[in-house]
Tab-separated table of C-alpha atoms and ligand atoms in Angstrom:
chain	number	residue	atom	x	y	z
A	1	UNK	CA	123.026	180.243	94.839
A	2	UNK	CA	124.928	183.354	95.983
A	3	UNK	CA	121.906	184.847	97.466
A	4	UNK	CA	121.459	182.865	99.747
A	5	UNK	CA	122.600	184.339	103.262
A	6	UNK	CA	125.375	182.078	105.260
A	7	UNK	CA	126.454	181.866	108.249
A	8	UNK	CA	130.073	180.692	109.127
A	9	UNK	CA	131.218	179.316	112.465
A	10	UNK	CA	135.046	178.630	112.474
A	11	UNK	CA	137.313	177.593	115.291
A	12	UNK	CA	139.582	175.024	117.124
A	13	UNK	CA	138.604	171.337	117.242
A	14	UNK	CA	136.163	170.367	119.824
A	15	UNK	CA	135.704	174.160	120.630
A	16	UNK	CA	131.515	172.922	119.789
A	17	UNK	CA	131.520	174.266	116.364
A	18	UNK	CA	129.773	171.243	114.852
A	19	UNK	CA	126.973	170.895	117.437
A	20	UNK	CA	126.630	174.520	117.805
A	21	UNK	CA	126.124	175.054	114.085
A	22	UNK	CA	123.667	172.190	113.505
A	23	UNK	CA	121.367	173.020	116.232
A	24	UNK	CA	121.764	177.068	114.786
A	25	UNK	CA	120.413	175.455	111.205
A	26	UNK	CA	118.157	173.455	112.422
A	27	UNK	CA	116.638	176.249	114.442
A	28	UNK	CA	116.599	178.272	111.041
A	29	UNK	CA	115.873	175.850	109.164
A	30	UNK	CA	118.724	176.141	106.887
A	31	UNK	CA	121.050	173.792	105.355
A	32	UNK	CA	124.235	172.864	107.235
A	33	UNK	CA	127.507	172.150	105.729
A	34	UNK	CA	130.418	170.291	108.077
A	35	UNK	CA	133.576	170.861	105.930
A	36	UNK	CA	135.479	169.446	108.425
A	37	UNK	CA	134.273	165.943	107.246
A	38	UNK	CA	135.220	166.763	103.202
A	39	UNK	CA	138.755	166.773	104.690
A	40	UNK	CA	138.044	164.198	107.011
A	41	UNK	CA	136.648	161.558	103.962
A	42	UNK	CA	139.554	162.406	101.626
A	43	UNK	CA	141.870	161.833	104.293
A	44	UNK	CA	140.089	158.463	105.229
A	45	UNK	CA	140.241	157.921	101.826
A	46	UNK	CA	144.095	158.489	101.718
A	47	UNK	CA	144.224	156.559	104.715
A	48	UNK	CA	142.973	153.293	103.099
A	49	UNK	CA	145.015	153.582	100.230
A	50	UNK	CA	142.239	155.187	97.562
A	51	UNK	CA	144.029	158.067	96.478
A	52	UNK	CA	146.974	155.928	95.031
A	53	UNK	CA	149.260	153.595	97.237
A	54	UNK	CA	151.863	156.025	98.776
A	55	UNK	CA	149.644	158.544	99.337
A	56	UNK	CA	149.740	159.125	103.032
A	57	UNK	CA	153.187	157.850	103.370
A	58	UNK	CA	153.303	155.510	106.835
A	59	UNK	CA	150.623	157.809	108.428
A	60	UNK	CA	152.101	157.837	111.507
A	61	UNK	CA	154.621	161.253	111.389
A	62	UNK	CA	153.946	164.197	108.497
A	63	UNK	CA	155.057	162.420	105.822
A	64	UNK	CA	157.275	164.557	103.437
A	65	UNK	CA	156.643	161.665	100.316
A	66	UNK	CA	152.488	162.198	100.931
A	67	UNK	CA	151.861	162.772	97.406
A	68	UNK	CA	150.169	165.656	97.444
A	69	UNK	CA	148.750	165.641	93.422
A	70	UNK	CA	147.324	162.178	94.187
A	71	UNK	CA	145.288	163.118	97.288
A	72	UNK	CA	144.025	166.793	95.553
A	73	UNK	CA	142.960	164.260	92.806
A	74	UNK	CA	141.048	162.076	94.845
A	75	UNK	CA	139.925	164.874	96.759
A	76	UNK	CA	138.853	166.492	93.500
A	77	UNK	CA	136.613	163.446	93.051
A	78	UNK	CA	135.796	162.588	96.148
A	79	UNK	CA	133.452	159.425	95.920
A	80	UNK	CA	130.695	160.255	98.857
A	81	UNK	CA	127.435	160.105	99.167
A	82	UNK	CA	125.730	161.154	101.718
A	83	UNK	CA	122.641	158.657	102.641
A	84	UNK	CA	120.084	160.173	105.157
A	85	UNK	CA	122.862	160.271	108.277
A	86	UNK	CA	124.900	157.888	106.768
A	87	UNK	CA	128.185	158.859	104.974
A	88	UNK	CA	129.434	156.396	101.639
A	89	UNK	CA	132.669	156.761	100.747
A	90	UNK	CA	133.363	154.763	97.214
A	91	UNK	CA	130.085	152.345	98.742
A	92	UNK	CA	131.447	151.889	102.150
A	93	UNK	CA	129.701	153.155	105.136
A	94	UNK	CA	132.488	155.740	106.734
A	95	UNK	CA	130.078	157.016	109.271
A	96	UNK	CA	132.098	156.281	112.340
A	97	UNK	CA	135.571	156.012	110.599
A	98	UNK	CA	135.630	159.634	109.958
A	99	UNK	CA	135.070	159.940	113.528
A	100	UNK	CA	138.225	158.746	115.009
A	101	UNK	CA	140.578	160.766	115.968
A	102	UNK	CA	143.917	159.349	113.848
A	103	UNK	CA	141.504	160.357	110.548
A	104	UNK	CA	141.367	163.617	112.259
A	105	UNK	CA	144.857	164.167	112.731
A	106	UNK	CA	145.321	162.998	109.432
A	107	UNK	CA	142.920	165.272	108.080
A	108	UNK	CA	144.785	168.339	109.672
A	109	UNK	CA	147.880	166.750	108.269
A	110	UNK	CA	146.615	166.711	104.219
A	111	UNK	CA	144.693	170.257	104.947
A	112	UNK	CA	148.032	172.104	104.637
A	113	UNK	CA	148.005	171.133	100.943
A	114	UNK	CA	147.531	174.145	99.007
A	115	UNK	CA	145.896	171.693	96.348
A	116	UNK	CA	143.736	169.472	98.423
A	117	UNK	CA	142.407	172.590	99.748
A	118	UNK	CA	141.537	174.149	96.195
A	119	UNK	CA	139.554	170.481	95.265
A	120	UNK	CA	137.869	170.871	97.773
A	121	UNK	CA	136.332	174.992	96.988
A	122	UNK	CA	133.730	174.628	94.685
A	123	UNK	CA	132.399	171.147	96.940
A	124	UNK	CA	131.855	173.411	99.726
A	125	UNK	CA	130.555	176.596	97.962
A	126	UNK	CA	127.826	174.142	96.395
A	127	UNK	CA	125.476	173.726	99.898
A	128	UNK	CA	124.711	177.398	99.548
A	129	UNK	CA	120.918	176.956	98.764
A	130	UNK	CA	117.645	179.014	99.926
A	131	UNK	CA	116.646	179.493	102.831
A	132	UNK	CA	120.761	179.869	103.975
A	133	UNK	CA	123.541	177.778	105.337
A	134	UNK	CA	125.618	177.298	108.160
A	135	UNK	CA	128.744	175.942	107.825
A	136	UNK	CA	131.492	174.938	110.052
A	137	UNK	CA	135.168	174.844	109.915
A	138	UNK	CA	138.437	176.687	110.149
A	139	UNK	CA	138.342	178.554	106.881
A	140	UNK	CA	134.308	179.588	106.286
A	141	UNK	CA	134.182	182.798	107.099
A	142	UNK	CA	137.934	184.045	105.480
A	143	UNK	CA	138.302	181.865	101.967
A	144	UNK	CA	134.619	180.135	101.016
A	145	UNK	CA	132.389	182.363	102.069
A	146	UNK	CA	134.078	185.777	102.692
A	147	UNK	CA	130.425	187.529	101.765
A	148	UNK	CA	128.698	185.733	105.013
A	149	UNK	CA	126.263	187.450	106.301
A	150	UNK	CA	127.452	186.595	110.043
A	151	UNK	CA	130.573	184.872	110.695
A	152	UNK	CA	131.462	183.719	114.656
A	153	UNK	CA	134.412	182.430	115.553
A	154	UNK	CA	134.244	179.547	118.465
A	155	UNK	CA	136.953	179.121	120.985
A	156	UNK	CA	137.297	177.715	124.336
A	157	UNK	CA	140.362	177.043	126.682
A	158	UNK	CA	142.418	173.792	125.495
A	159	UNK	CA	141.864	171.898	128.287
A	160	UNK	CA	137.994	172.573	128.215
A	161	UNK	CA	138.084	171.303	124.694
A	162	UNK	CA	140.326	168.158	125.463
A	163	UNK	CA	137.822	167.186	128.165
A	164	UNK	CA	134.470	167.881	125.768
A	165	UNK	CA	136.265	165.869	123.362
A	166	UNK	CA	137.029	162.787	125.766
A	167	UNK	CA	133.874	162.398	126.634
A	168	UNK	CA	132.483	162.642	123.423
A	169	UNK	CA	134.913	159.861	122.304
A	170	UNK	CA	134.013	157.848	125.427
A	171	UNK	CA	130.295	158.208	124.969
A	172	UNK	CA	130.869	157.127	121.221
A	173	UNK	CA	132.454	153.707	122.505
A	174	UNK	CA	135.984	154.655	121.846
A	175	UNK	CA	139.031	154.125	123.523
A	176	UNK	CA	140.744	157.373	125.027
A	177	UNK	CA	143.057	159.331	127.544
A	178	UNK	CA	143.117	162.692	128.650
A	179	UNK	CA	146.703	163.741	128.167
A	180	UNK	CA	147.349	162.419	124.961
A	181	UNK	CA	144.309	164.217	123.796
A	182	UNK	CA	145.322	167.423	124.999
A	183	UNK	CA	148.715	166.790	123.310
A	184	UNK	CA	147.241	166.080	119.882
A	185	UNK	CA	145.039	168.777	119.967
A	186	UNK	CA	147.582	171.004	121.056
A	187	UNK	CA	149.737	170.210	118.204
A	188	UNK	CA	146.728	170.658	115.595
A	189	UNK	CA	145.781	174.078	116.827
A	190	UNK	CA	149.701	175.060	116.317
A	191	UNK	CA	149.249	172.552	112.619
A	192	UNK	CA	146.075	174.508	111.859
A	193	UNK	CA	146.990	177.921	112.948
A	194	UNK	CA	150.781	177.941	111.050
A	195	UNK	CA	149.618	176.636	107.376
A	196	UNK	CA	150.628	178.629	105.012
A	197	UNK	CA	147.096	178.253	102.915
A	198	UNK	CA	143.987	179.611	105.054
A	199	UNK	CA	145.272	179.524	108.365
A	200	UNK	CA	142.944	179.159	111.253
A	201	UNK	CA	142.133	182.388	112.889
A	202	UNK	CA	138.899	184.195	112.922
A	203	UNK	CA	138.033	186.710	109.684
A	204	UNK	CA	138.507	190.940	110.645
A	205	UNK	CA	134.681	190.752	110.818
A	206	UNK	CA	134.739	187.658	112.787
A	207	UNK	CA	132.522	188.030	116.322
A	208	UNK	CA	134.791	185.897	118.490
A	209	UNK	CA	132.156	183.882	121.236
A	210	UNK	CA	134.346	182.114	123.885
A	211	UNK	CA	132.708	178.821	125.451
A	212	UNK	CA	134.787	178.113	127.701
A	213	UNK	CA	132.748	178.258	130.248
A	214	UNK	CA	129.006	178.536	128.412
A	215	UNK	CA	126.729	175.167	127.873
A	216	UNK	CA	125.580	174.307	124.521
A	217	UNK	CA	122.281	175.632	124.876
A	218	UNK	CA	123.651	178.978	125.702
A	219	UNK	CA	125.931	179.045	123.075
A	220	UNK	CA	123.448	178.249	120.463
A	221	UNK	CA	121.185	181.301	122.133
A	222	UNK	CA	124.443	183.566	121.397
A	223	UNK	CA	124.957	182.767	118.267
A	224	UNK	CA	121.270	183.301	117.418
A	225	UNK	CA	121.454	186.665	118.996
A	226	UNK	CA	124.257	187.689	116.729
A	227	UNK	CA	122.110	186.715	113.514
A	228	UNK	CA	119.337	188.673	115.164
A	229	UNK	CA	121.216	191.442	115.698
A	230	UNK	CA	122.585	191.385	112.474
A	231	UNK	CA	119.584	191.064	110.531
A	232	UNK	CA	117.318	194.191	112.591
A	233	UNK	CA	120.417	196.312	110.952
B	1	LIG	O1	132.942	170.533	115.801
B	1	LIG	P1	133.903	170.703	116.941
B	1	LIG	O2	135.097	169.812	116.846
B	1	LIG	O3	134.310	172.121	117.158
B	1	LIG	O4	133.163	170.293	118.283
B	1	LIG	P2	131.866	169.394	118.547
B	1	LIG	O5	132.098	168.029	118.020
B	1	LIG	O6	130.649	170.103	118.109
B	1	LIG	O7	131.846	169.401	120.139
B	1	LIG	C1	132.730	168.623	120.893
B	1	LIG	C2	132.025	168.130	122.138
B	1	LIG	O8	131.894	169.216	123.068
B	1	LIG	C3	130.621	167.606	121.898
B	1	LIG	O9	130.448	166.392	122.613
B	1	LIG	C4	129.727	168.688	122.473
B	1	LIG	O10	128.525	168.159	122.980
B	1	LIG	C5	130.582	169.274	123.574
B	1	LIG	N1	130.297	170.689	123.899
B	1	LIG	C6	130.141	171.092	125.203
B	1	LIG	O11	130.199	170.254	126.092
B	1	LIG	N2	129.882	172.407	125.523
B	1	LIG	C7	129.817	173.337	124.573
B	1	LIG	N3	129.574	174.609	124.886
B	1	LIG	C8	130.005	172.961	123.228
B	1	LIG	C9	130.255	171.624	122.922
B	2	LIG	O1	136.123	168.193	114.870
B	2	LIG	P1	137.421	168.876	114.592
B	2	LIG	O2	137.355	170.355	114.726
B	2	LIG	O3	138.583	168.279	115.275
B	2	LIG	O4	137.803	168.564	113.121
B	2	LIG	P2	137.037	168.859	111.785
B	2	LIG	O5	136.347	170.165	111.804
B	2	LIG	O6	136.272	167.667	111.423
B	2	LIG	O7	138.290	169.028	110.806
B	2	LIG	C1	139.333	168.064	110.713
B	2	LIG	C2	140.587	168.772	110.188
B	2	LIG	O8	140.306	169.265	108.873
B	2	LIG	C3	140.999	169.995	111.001
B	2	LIG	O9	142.007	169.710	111.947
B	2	LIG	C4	141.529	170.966	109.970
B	2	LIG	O10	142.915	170.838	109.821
B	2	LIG	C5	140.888	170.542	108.676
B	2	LIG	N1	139.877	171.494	108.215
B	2	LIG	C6	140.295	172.582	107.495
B	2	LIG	O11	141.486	172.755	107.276
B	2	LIG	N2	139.399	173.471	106.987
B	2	LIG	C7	138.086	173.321	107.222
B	2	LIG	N3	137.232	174.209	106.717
B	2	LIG	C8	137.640	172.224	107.992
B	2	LIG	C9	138.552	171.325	108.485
């Protein structure tokens, strides 16, 4: 439904986008769309070997053999269902899986494919119903919904978004350290930033909020003053 009016909130990973924009739709009441976890499930699903036996290469490096057609295909397809809060990939409950960072990384990895990004368009585009969406990601605001009618662009310093993101993993039960966190993330902002295909940086008509040093709460008022702002013009 192209009518319906969206909001996009891109940035880095663990710069809040996620629980920023969930708490924005909920306080709308709007649907909420977390691409990030389309690219995280296909990866998963590259990951375990769904998308064709080679597909992912030995996971551990960029692989130049990931078979690019394979993944796009199984991308294309992309067997989830989304239960409740519960995510199905192919049957299987990928909730938490998704979660970890190595599917992360490897998400960022297959996300410079030019055609695992173009399986994944029309996916995306379909959660734009009445009353509105907000989605998250790196790409919202510049490729799948260049017509959105506010689009914020979330950032915070590296090393405030390596710590959010070690305690989030630590809360969550998983293992993790500080430095190599800050590595990895450093290395997917430069992985996510240097793609060829839509590139992470915010759109010309991007507002750019820096959270560095704001709470949640206040973030969520910002970004609700934006779409306040914008909609008394
Ligand atoms: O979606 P994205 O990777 O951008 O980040 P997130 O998963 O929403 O947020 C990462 C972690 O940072 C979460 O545990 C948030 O609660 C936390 N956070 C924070 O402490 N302060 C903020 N202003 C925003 C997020
Ligand atoms: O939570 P975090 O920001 O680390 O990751 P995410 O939003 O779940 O996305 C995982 C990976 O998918 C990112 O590192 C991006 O490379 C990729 N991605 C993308 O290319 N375009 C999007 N719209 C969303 C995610």
């Amino acid at each position: 439904d192209r009518a319906a009016p969206v909001i996009a909130i891109d940035g880095p990973t663990a710069s809040g986008k996620g629980t920023v924009a969930q708490r924005v739709a909920r306080a709308l009441g709007w649907h909420y769309l977390d691409s990030g976890s389309l690219y995280r499930l296909a990866a998963l699903g590259a990951l375990r070997g769904m998308a064709g036996p080679m597909s992912l290469g030995d996971c551990a490096a960029p692989s130049p053999d990931a078979d690019e057609a394979a993944i796009a295909a199984f991308a294309a397809r992309l067997p989830v269902r989304f239960d409740g809060d519960r995510i199905l990939l192919d049957g299987a409950d990928v909730t938490d899986a998704i979660r970890e960072e190595a599917v992360g990384n490897a998400a960022s990895r297959i996300a410079v494919m030019p055609a695992v990004r173009a399986a994944l368009v029309d996916r995306q585009r379909a959660f734009r119903r009445p009353p509105g969406l907000v989605a998250d990601g790196r790409d919202m605001g510049t490729v799948i919904f260049p017509d959105a009618a506010l689009k914020v662009f979330l950032t915070a310093s590296a090393r405030a978004r390596a710590e959010r993101r070690y305690k989030q993993l630590i809360e969550k039960g998983f293992s993790a350290n500080l430095p190599g966190l800050l590595r990895d993330l450093e290395e997917r902002d430069r992985r996510d930033a240097s793609r060829a295909v839509a590139p992470l940086a915010p759109a010309e008509d991007a507002q750019v909020v820096d959270s560095t040093a704001l709470g949640i709460d206040e973030t969520v008022e910002r970004v609700l003053g934006l779409w306040a702002l914008r909609r008394g013009r």
